[in-house]
């Protein structure tokens, strides 16, 4: 039961259960007191005011596609489901910007701006379902951030319902509509990636780009991970700028092959897939892959082929999900450390008896080891969780970070504390305490 | 006199006078108690501890090329001159990053990384003299940020000597060495552009890029500002991506012509200068300029010519300085508002009887009206200051910002308060108060 007086408050258990967690299957989720689906900034303000008056924590959420538990409910909270605030308010082609509500789905925005010859680059794998608000909360990345940057690089301004120094429920406008601006501290960048812990984002002003050229795909198959790592290093050294440079290891390839029979050679230890936006980059990538010892390379000649060659990458996740629940890791290391990190992941898998398949945004040094557990096997779950922590430890030892793009949520809290150390954590906590003294916004996260 | 006990403390009046202001000629400067030139992070820590113990405010500075008074002394402060901390600690070509001390001069870093085929893009006009630390403090822009972004986009990590939640004099490491990372609030971005008000930056980890292709220059001469604005809009609409797109108005051209006799036609109201990095962009810019009604266009055929065609842009500032002290404005408007803003600047000049020449990073909507006053004419100074405020008012009315890239410092404090409004100012102040409760770091700025 709840004391909140909001129109249309949802309290039936099935709905609440549905809205109480994201896709981080292994993160704990509490039981919300209620859920609310605001239609406007004013609705969000009312909800925040009511929660502040009653001491009810607020857990904002978009589509719930997160992989860290950032949108998981805490006991007795109000879940603010922002998916109904899904209006594209404005597309300004003259000034290359869009203004959207947080519930707009990433791909819906992409389609709407493409109709005007424009492009919104951030492309998390969840883009068919995930919302811009969720992308902003986690500072989502994706494939093309290698060349085009992450969500933060596209957020010019935000409307946020905040508390603390302003009274709870105040809507403030942060940032700007201009391409440049240095008036005051960059609170916009502070809010991006803050996982709903500093306020509720109700409107987002996004930078757009002109539509990119249709890319060519360049594929290389390698007999060793070290060769593939060498190919990435050569591409970087030679100044090539692919829009994406993805690595898939043998475990991924095997799962795809077992499922779809694409004819991937069994002695391929790693495959690199690159998107090249100029003929020079495509030539350069073929040469770099070859010089690094690729068993074979292939290069698309048209858009259909370019898409087809990326099939192995797209099929990896569903192919692996067939094998059991996946625990998705998200570490990022300096890109030169990719081969070492891949070797350590393999050792960790062997040591814990856990099957680990790894896809990586190799050009960025961002690895997603996917830990597979047979359904219902509790010991396997425990082993996988131990391997998950060991991967974090190794990433930190190599000068990396515990989360490249998925966010801290619940799964990476301990890792974050290890990464940042006590001084920086204390700065972080003081910022949180200043901007949310009641600890009302998504408490216990990030 | 000062109670600070630091080795090598500077107290002679001539040195202090020299270190008490930047190049914002019209901003007030106080008298420092002393100055100190740290050689290391430890020196900075000692200075901050001593200042905290004695309640002495700290004004950090680099080369003092700022245009907003951000480095101006306050009475009784310690000036921390970081220009001796000018070591390039590391250039990591594999991971496209550099680690530098704050006193490294922008062009020195550019040269050092160019020797390895790499590039550090941010290019403020002050790059031959200004330091990376100063660039970080103001989030400096420049010409090529149109395509390549501003200083914040290149700062991966910072070492900062801070206070508040950590004891004054603690050196903390913010950010990371990896290309992506979302662990915790983005305090790195918060510190960039904070103008020394949250701590003293002692080390900077910067993202680098591969060396760009040698650009071609495309020039267009226009008989009206509206035509030039139209050319900018057409270039944007057609998806062209010049690395720079600069506008120079008639007053600038006249000053350059009077000085250097380049043969600029007297009926040219505005000139656009663009840097194109692909032949397609060069073709496209010529076509867009022509379609918008350019009286003539020209396109360089080699690098020497490309540089030569940019001469008018480079000569503008020195040509105008010959006419008297300059008050440099720095407003940014949505790029579609450039023609309207230029017309309003002209009206303001006429109304106040002030000669105003404008250069603009037109592709970004960032304008630098330069207000010229005859030396020693006090009434002209007063008129120029009134015009300066009116330009800010008009920029805000057009949805712009009071400072695109030079910073708030002292000259834009009132403007910033008008732009942000009381709620956002209160959030800003609370962040400042949390991270610097003693108000020790560059008090009264930003």
Coordinates of N, CA, C and O in Angstrom, one line a residue, chain B residues 208-330:
Chain B
X208 N 44.0 11.6 -28.3 CA 44.5 12.1 -29.5 C 43.8 11.5 -30.7 O 43.1 10.5 -30.5
X209 N 44.1 12.0 -31.8 CA 43.5 11.5 -33.1 C 44.6 11.2 -34.1 O 45.7 11.8 -33.9
X210 N 44.4 10.4 -35.1 CA 45.4 10.3 -36.2 C 45.5 11.7 -36.9 O 44.5 12.4 -36.9
X211 N 46.6 12.0 -37.5 CA 46.8 13.2 -38.2 C 45.7 13.3 -39.3 O 45.4 12.4 -39.9
X212 N 45.2 14.5 -39.4 CA 44.1 14.7 -40.4 C 44.7 14.8 -41.8 O 45.9 15.1 -41.9
X213 N 43.9 14.7 -42.8 CA 44.4 15.0 -44.2 C 44.7 16.5 -44.3 O 44.0 17.3 -43.7
X214 N 45.6 16.9 -45.1 CA 45.9 18.3 -45.4 C 44.6 18.9 -46.0 O 44.1 18.4 -47.0
X215 N 44.1 20.0 -45.4 CA 42.8 20.5 -45.9 C 43.0 21.4 -47.1 O 44.1 21.9 -47.3
X216 N 41.9 21.6 -47.8 CA 41.9 22.6 -48.9 C 41.1 23.8 -48.3 O 40.3 23.6 -47.4
X217 N 41.4 25.0 -48.7 CA 40.7 26.2 -48.2 C 39.7 26.6 -49.3 O 40.1 26.6 -50.5
X218 N 38.5 26.8 -48.9 CA 37.5 27.4 -49.9 C 37.1 28.7 -49.3 O 36.7 28.9 -48.2
X219 N 37.1 29.7 -50.2 CA 36.8 31.1 -49.8 C 35.6 31.6 -50.6 O 35.5 31.2 -51.8
X220 N 34.7 32.3 -50.0 CA 33.6 32.9 -50.7 C 33.4 34.4 -50.2 O 33.5 34.6 -49.0
X221 N 33.3 35.3 -51.2 CA 33.0 36.7 -50.9 C 31.6 37.0 -51.1 O 31.0 36.6 -52.2
X222 N 30.9 37.7 -50.2 CA 29.5 37.9 -50.3 C 29.2 39.4 -50.2 O 29.8 40.1 -49.4
X223 N 28.2 39.8 -50.9 CA 27.8 41.2 -50.9 C 26.8 41.6 -49.8 O 26.5 42.7 -49.5
X224 N 26.4 40.5 -49.1 CA 25.5 40.8 -47.9 C 25.8 39.7 -46.8 O 26.1 38.6 -47.1
X225 N 25.5 40.1 -45.6 CA 25.7 39.2 -44.5 C 24.6 38.1 -44.6 O 24.9 36.9 -44.2
X226 N 23.4 38.4 -45.1 CA 22.4 37.5 -45.2 C 22.8 36.4 -46.2 O 22.6 35.2 -45.9
X227 N 23.4 36.8 -47.3 CA 23.9 35.7 -48.3 C 24.9 34.8 -47.6 O 24.9 33.6 -47.8
X228 N 25.8 35.4 -46.9 CA 26.8 34.6 -46.2 C 26.2 33.6 -45.2 O 26.5 32.4 -45.1
X229 N 25.2 34.1 -44.5 CA 24.5 33.3 -43.5 C 23.7 32.1 -44.3 O 23.7 31.0 -43.8
X230 N 23.2 32.5 -45.4 CA 22.5 31.5 -46.2 C 23.5 30.4 -46.7 O 23.1 29.2 -46.8
X231 N 24.7 30.8 -47.0 CA 25.7 29.8 -47.5 C 26.1 28.9 -46.3 O 26.2 27.7 -46.6
X232 N 26.1 29.4 -45.1 CA 26.4 28.5 -43.9 C 25.2 27.5 -43.8 O 25.4 26.3 -43.6
X233 N 24.0 28.0 -43.9 CA 22.8 27.2 -43.8 C 22.8 26.1 -44.9 O 22.5 24.9 -44.6
X234 N 23.1 26.5 -46.1 CA 23.1 25.5 -47.2 C 24.2 24.4 -47.0 O 23.9 23.2 -47.2
X235 N 25.3 24.8 -46.5 CA 26.4 23.9 -46.2 C 25.9 22.8 -45.2 O 26.2 21.6 -45.4
X236 N 25.3 23.3 -44.2 CA 24.8 22.4 -43.1 C 23.7 21.5 -43.7 O 23.8 20.3 -43.5
X237 N 22.7 22.1 -44.4 CA 21.6 21.3 -45.0 C 22.1 20.2 -46.0 O 21.5 19.2 -46.1
X238 N 23.2 20.5 -46.6 CA 23.7 19.5 -47.6 C 24.7 18.5 -47.0 O 25.3 17.7 -47.7
X239 N 24.8 18.5 -45.7 CA 25.5 17.5 -45.0 C 27.0 17.7 -45.1 O 27.8 16.7 -44.9
X240 N 27.5 18.9 -45.5 CA 29.0 19.1 -45.7 C 29.6 19.2 -44.3 O 28.9 19.6 -43.3
X241 N 30.8 18.7 -44.2 CA 31.5 18.7 -42.8 C 32.8 19.4 -42.9 O 33.9 18.7 -42.7
X242 N 32.9 20.7 -43.1 CA 34.2 21.3 -43.1 C 34.8 21.3 -41.7 O 34.1 21.2 -40.7
X243 N 36.1 21.3 -41.7 CA 36.8 21.3 -40.4 C 36.8 22.6 -39.7 O 37.0 22.8 -38.5
X244 N 36.5 23.7 -40.5 CA 36.4 25.0 -40.0 C 35.5 25.8 -41.0 O 35.6 25.5 -42.2
X245 N 34.7 26.7 -40.5 CA 33.9 27.5 -41.3 C 33.7 28.9 -40.7 O 33.0 29.1 -39.7
X246 N 34.6 29.8 -41.1 CA 34.8 31.1 -40.4 C 34.2 32.2 -41.3 O 34.3 32.2 -42.5
X247 N 33.6 33.2 -40.6 CA 33.1 34.4 -41.2 C 33.9 35.6 -40.8 O 34.2 35.7 -39.6
X248 N 34.1 36.5 -41.7 CA 34.8 37.8 -41.4 C 33.9 38.9 -42.0 O 33.6 38.8 -43.1
X249 N 33.6 39.9 -41.2 CA 32.7 40.9 -41.7 C 33.6 42.1 -42.3 O 34.8 42.0 -42.3
X250 N 32.8 43.0 -42.9 CA 33.5 44.1 -43.6 C 34.5 44.9 -42.8 O 35.6 45.3 -43.3
X251 N 34.1 45.2 -41.5 CA 35.0 46.0 -40.7 C 36.3 45.2 -40.5 O 37.4 45.9 -40.5
X252 N 36.3 43.9 -40.3 CA 37.5 43.2 -40.2 C 38.3 43.2 -41.5 O 39.5 43.5 -41.6
X253 N 37.6 43.0 -42.6 CA 38.3 43.0 -43.9 C 38.9 44.3 -44.2 O 40.0 44.4 -44.7
X254 N 38.2 45.4 -43.9 CA 38.7 46.8 -44.1 C 40.0 47.0 -43.3 O 41.0 47.5 -43.9
X255 N 40.0 46.5 -42.1 CA 41.2 46.7 -41.2 C 42.4 45.9 -41.8 O 43.5 46.4 -41.8
X256 N 42.1 44.7 -42.3 CA 43.2 43.9 -42.9 C 43.7 44.6 -44.2 O 44.9 44.7 -44.4
X257 N 42.7 45.0 -45.0 CA 43.1 45.6 -46.3 C 43.9 46.9 -46.1 O 44.9 47.1 -46.7
X258 N 43.5 47.7 -45.1 CA 44.2 49.0 -44.8 C 45.6 48.7 -44.4 O 46.5 49.5 -44.7
X259 N 45.8 47.6 -43.7 CA 47.1 47.3 -43.2 C 48.0 46.5 -44.2 O 49.2 46.9 -44.5
X260 N 47.4 45.5 -44.9 CA 48.2 44.6 -45.7 C 48.0 44.7 -47.2 O 48.7 44.0 -47.9
X261 N 47.0 45.4 -47.6 CA 46.7 45.6 -49.0 C 46.7 44.3 -49.8 O 47.4 44.0 -50.7
X262 N 45.8 43.4 -49.4 CA 45.6 42.1 -50.0 C 44.8 42.1 -51.3 O 44.7 41.2 -52.0
X263 N 44.2 43.3 -51.5 CA 43.3 43.4 -52.7 C 41.9 42.9 -52.5 O 41.2 42.5 -53.4
X264 N 41.4 43.1 -51.2 CA 40.0 42.6 -51.0 C 39.0 43.7 -51.5 O 39.2 44.9 -51.3
X265 N 38.1 43.3 -52.3 CA 37.1 44.2 -52.9 C 36.4 45.0 -51.9 O 35.9 44.4 -50.9
X266 N 36.2 46.3 -52.1 CA 35.5 47.2 -51.1 C 34.1 46.8 -50.9 O 33.5 47.2 -49.9
X267 N 33.4 46.2 -51.9 CA 32.0 45.9 -51.7 C 31.7 44.5 -51.1 O 30.6 44.1 -51.1
X268 N 32.8 43.9 -50.6 CA 32.6 42.6 -49.9 C 32.1 42.9 -48.5 O 32.8 43.5 -47.7
X269 N 30.9 42.4 -48.2 CA 30.3 42.7 -46.8 C 30.7 41.6 -45.9 O 30.7 41.8 -44.7
X270 N 31.0 40.4 -46.4 CA 31.4 39.3 -45.6 C 32.2 38.3 -46.4 O 31.9 38.1 -47.6
X271 N 33.1 37.6 -45.7 CA 33.9 36.6 -46.4 C 33.7 35.3 -45.5 O 33.7 35.4 -44.3
X272 N 33.5 34.2 -46.2 CA 33.5 32.9 -45.5 C 34.8 32.2 -45.9 O 35.2 32.2 -47.1
X273 N 35.5 31.6 -44.9 CA 36.6 30.7 -45.2 C 36.4 29.4 -44.6 O 36.1 29.3 -43.4
X274 N 36.5 28.3 -45.4 CA 36.3 27.0 -44.9 C 37.5 26.1 -45.2 O 38.2 26.3 -46.1
X275 N 37.6 25.1 -44.2 CA 38.7 24.1 -44.4 C 37.9 22.8 -44.8 O 37.1 22.3 -44.0
X276 N 38.2 22.3 -46.0 CA 37.6 21.0 -46.4 C 38.6 19.9 -46.4 O 39.7 20.1 -46.9
X277 N 38.2 18.8 -45.8 CA 39.2 17.7 -45.7 C 39.0 16.6 -46.8 O 39.7 15.6 -46.8
X278 N 37.9 16.7 -47.6 CA 37.7 15.8 -48.7 C 37.4 16.6 -49.9 O 36.9 17.7 -49.8
X279 N 37.8 16.1 -51.1 CA 37.5 16.8 -52.4 C 35.9 17.0 -52.5 O 35.5 18.1 -53.0
X280 N 35.2 16.0 -52.0 CA 33.7 16.2 -52.1 C 33.2 17.4 -51.2 O 32.4 18.1 -51.7
X281 N 33.8 17.5 -50.0 CA 33.4 18.7 -49.2 C 33.9 20.0 -49.9 O 33.1 21.0 -49.8
X282 N 35.0 20.0 -50.5 CA 35.5 21.2 -51.2 C 34.6 21.6 -52.3 O 34.1 22.7 -52.4
X283 N 34.2 20.6 -53.1 CA 33.3 20.8 -54.2 C 31.9 21.3 -53.7 O 31.4 22.3 -54.2
X284 N 31.5 20.7 -52.7 CA 30.2 21.0 -52.1 C 30.2 22.4 -51.5 O 29.2 23.1 -51.6
X285 N 31.3 22.8 -50.9 CA 31.3 24.2 -50.3 C 31.3 25.3 -51.4 O 30.6 26.3 -51.3
X286 N 32.1 25.0 -52.5 CA 32.1 26.0 -53.6 C 30.7 26.1 -54.1 O 30.2 27.2 -54.4
X287 N 30.0 25.0 -54.3 CA 28.6 25.0 -54.8 C 27.7 25.7 -53.9 O 26.8 26.5 -54.3
X288 N 27.8 25.4 -52.6 CA 26.9 26.1 -51.6 C 27.1 27.6 -51.6 O 26.2 28.4 -51.5
X289 N 28.4 28.0 -51.6 CA 28.7 29.4 -51.6 C 28.1 30.1 -52.8 O 27.5 31.1 -52.8
X290 N 28.3 29.4 -54.0 CA 27.8 30.0 -55.2 C 26.3 30.1 -55.2 O 25.7 31.1 -55.6
X291 N 25.7 29.0 -54.8 CA 24.2 29.0 -54.8 C 23.6 30.0 -53.9 O 22.5 30.5 -54.1
X292 N 24.4 30.4 -52.8 CA 23.9 31.4 -51.9 C 24.2 32.8 -52.4 O 23.9 33.8 -51.7
X293 N 24.8 32.9 -53.6 CA 25.0 34.2 -54.2 C 26.4 34.8 -53.9 O 26.5 36.1 -54.0
X294 N 27.4 34.0 -53.7 CA 28.7 34.6 -53.5 C 29.1 35.4 -54.8 O 28.9 35.0 -55.9
X295 N 29.8 36.5 -54.5 CA 30.3 37.3 -55.6 C 31.4 36.6 -56.3 O 31.6 36.6 -57.5
X296 N 32.2 35.9 -55.6 CA 33.3 35.0 -56.1 C 33.6 34.0 -55.1 O 33.4 34.1 -53.9
X297 N 34.2 32.9 -55.6 CA 34.7 31.8 -54.7 C 36.1 31.5 -55.2 O 36.4 31.7 -56.3
X298 N 36.9 30.9 -54.3 CA 38.2 30.5 -54.6 C 38.5 29.2 -53.8 O 38.0 29.1 -52.7
X299 N 39.3 28.4 -54.4 CA 39.6 27.1 -53.8 C 41.1 26.8 -53.9 O 41.6 26.9 -55.0
X300 N 41.8 26.5 -52.9 CA 43.2 26.2 -52.9 C 43.5 25.0 -53.7 O 42.7 24.0 -53.7
X301 N 44.7 25.0 -54.3 CA 45.1 23.8 -55.0 C 46.3 23.0 -54.3 O 46.6 21.9 -54.7
X302 N 46.9 23.7 -53.4 CA 47.9 23.0 -52.6 C 48.0 23.6 -51.2 O 47.3 24.5 -50.9
X303 N 48.8 23.0 -50.3 CA 48.8 23.4 -48.9 C 49.2 24.8 -48.7 O 48.7 25.6 -47.8
X304 N 50.2 25.3 -49.5 CA 50.7 26.7 -49.3 C 49.6 27.6 -49.6 O 49.3 28.6 -48.9
X305 N 48.9 27.3 -50.7 CA 47.7 28.2 -51.1 C 46.6 28.1 -50.0 O 46.0 29.1 -49.7
X306 N 46.4 26.9 -49.5 CA 45.4 26.8 -48.5 C 45.7 27.7 -47.3 O 44.8 28.3 -46.7
X307 N 46.9 27.7 -46.9 CA 47.3 28.5 -45.8 C 47.2 30.0 -46.1 O 46.7 30.8 -45.3
X308 N 47.6 30.4 -47.3 CA 47.6 31.8 -47.8 C 46.2 32.3 -47.8 O 45.9 33.5 -47.4
X309 N 45.2 31.5 -48.2 CA 43.9 31.9 -48.3 C 43.3 32.2 -46.9 O 42.3 32.9 -46.7
X310 N 43.9 31.6 -45.9 CA 43.4 31.8 -44.5 C 44.0 33.1 -43.9 O 43.7 33.4 -42.8
X311 N 44.9 33.7 -44.7 CA 45.6 34.9 -44.1 C 44.7 36.0 -43.6 O 44.9 36.5 -42.5
X312 N 43.6 36.3 -44.3 CA 42.7 37.3 -43.9 C 42.2 37.0 -42.5 O 42.1 37.9 -41.6
X313 N 41.9 35.7 -42.2 CA 41.4 35.4 -40.9 C 42.4 35.6 -39.8 O 42.2 36.1 -38.7
X314 N 43.7 35.1 -40.1 CA 44.7 35.2 -39.1 C 45.1 36.7 -38.8 O 45.5 37.0 -37.7
X315 N 45.0 37.5 -39.9 CA 45.5 38.9 -39.7 C 44.4 39.8 -39.0 O 44.7 40.9 -38.7
X316 N 43.2 39.3 -38.9 CA 42.1 40.2 -38.4 C 42.4 40.8 -37.1 O 42.3 42.0 -36.9
X317 N 42.8 39.9 -36.1 CA 43.0 40.4 -34.8 C 44.1 41.5 -34.7 O 43.9 42.6 -34.2
X318 N 45.3 41.1 -35.2 CA 46.4 42.1 -35.1 C 46.0 43.4 -35.9 O 46.4 44.5 -35.5
X319 N 45.3 43.3 -37.0 CA 44.9 44.4 -37.8 C 44.0 45.4 -37.0 O 44.1 46.6 -37.1
X320 N 43.1 44.8 -36.2 CA 42.2 45.6 -35.5 C 42.9 46.2 -34.2 O 42.6 47.3 -33.8
X321 N 43.8 45.4 -33.7 CA 44.5 45.9 -32.5 C 45.3 47.2 -32.8 O 45.6 48.0 -31.9
X322 N 45.6 47.4 -34.0 CA 46.3 48.6 -34.4 C 45.4 49.9 -34.2 O 45.9 51.0 -34.1
X323 N 44.1 49.6 -34.2 CA 43.2 50.7 -34.1 C 42.8 51.1 -32.7 O 42.2 52.2 -32.4
X324 N 43.2 50.3 -31.7 CA 42.9 50.7 -30.3 C 42.6 49.4 -29.5 O 42.5 48.3 -30.1
X325 N 42.5 49.6 -28.2 CA 42.2 48.4 -27.3 C 40.9 47.7 -27.7 O 40.0 48.4 -28.1
X326 N 40.9 46.4 -27.7 CA 39.8 45.6 -28.1 C 39.1 45.0 -26.9 O 39.7 44.4 -26.1
X327 N 37.8 45.1 -26.9 CA 37.0 44.4 -26.0 C 36.4 43.2 -26.8 O 35.6 43.4 -27.7
X328 N 36.8 42.0 -26.4 CA 36.4 40.8 -27.2 C 35.2 40.1 -26.7 O 35.2 39.6 -25.6
X329 N 34.1 40.1 -27.5 CA 32.9 39.4 -27.1 C 33.0 38.0 -27.5 O 33.9 37.6 -28.3
X330 N 32.1 37.1 -27.0 CA 32.2 35.7 -27.3 C 30.8 35.1 -27.1 O 30.6 34.3 -26.1

